XYZ file of C-alpha atoms in Angstrom:
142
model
C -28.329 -4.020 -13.418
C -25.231 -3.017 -14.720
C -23.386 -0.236 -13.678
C -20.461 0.495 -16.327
C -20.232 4.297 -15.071
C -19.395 2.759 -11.882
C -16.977 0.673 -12.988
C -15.274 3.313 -15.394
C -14.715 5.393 -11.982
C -13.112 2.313 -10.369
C -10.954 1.792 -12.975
C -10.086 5.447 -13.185
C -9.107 5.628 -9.595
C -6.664 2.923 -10.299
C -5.264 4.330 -13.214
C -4.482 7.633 -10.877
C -2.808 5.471 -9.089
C -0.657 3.573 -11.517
C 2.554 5.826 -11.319
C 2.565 6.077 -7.889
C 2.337 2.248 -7.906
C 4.935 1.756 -9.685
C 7.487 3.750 -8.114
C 6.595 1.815 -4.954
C 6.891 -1.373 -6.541
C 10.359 -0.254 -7.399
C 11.008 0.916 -3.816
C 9.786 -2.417 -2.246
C 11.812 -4.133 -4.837
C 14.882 -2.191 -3.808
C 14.018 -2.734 -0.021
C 13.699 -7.114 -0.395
C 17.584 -6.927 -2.201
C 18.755 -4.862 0.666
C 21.705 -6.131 2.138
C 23.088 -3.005 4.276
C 21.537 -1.663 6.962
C 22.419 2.188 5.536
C 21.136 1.451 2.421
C 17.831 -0.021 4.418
C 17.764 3.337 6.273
C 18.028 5.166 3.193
C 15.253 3.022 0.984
C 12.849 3.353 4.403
C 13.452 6.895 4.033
C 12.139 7.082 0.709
C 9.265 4.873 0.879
C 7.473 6.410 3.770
C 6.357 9.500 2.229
C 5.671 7.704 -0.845
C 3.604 5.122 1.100
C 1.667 8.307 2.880
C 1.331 10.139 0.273
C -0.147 7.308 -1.489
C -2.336 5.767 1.046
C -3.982 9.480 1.503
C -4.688 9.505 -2.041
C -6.455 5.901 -1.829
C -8.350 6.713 1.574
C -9.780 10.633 0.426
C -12.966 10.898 -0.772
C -12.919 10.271 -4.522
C -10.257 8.440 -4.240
C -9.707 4.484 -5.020
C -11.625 3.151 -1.431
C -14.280 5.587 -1.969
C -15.377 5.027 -5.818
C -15.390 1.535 -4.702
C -17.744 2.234 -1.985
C -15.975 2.222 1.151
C -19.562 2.690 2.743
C -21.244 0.208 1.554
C -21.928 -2.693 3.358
C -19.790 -4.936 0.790
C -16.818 -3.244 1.035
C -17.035 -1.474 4.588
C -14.772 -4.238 6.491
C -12.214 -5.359 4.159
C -11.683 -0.920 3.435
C -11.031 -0.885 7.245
C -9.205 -3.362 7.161
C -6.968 -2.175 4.477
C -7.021 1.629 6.067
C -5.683 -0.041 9.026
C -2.759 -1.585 7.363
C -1.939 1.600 5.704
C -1.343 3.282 9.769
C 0.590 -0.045 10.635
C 2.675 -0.338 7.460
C 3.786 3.488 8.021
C 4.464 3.202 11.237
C 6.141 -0.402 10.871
C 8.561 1.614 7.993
C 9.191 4.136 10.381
C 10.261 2.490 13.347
C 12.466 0.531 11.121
C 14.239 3.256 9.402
C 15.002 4.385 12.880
C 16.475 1.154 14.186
C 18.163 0.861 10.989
C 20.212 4.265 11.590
C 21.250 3.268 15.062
C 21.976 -0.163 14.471
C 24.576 -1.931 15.976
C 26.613 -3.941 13.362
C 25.185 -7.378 15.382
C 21.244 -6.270 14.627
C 21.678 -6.109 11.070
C 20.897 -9.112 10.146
C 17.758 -8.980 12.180
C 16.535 -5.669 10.507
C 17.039 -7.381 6.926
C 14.974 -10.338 8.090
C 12.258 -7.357 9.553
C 12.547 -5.570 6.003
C 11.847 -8.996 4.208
C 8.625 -9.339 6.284
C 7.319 -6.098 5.343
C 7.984 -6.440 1.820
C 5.949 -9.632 2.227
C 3.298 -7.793 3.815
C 3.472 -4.782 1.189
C 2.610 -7.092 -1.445
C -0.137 -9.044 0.497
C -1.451 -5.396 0.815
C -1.633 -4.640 -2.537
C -2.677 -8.027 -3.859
C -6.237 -7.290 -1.421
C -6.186 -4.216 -2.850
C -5.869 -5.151 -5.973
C -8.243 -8.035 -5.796
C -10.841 -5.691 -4.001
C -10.951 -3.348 -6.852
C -11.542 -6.280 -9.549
C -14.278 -7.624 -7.360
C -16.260 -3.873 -7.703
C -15.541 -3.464 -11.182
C -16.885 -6.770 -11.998
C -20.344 -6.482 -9.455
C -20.608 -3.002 -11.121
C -20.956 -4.880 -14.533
C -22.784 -7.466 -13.629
């Protein structure tokens, strides 16, 4: 049976979420053309307290992971798995923005190769997300 209420509060959550997404969007853009490691330090600095302040918002109850149904059996791993990321990818940005501020002129091109991954792995986070949330909506409607 079809659950469009459900789905409405999905799609609600995400919508919450849109401005928030798109300022990170344009942080992780800024952060995969870095080419300095000062300006790394300083676009690491920004995104982690957009990141936390974002990933609260997605993890508390009414949020995103919960109108989904973070309990349910469906959705239980794969809303771990995705809280999980969200302590990794803060602490990853983090311990990067630190290196970055201390680097010696020889690890920078090591840090921009580490920045690059976690852009890669910013995006792979949001595309689950993303693709988790279309999954609910639609089994809500079907």
């Amino acid at each position: 049976m079809a659950d469009e209420g459900k789905a409405q509060e999905i799609q609600a959550a995400e919508k919450e979420l849109d401005d928030e997404h798109r300022i990170l969007i344009e942080l992780v853009d800024r952060l995969k053309e870095v080419g300095e490691v000062g300006d790394l330090a300083t676009i690491l600095d920004e995104l982690h307290p957009a990141l936390h302040e974002h990933f609260q918002k997605e993890e508390h109850p009414g949020g995103l992971y919960h109108r989904i149904g973070a309990c349910s059996e469906r959705y239980r791993d794969l809303v771990r798995e995705l809280v999980d990321d969200h302590y990794r990818i803060l602490s990853k940005v983090r311990a990067l923005s630190a290196r970055s501020k201390d680097a010696a002129p020889a690890d920078a091109d090591g840090l921009i190769t580490e920045s690059r991954k976690l852009v890669g792995w910013l995006k792979a986070h949001g595309a689950r997300e993303r693709d988790m949330a279309e999954v609910a909506r639609e089994a809500a409607l079907a």
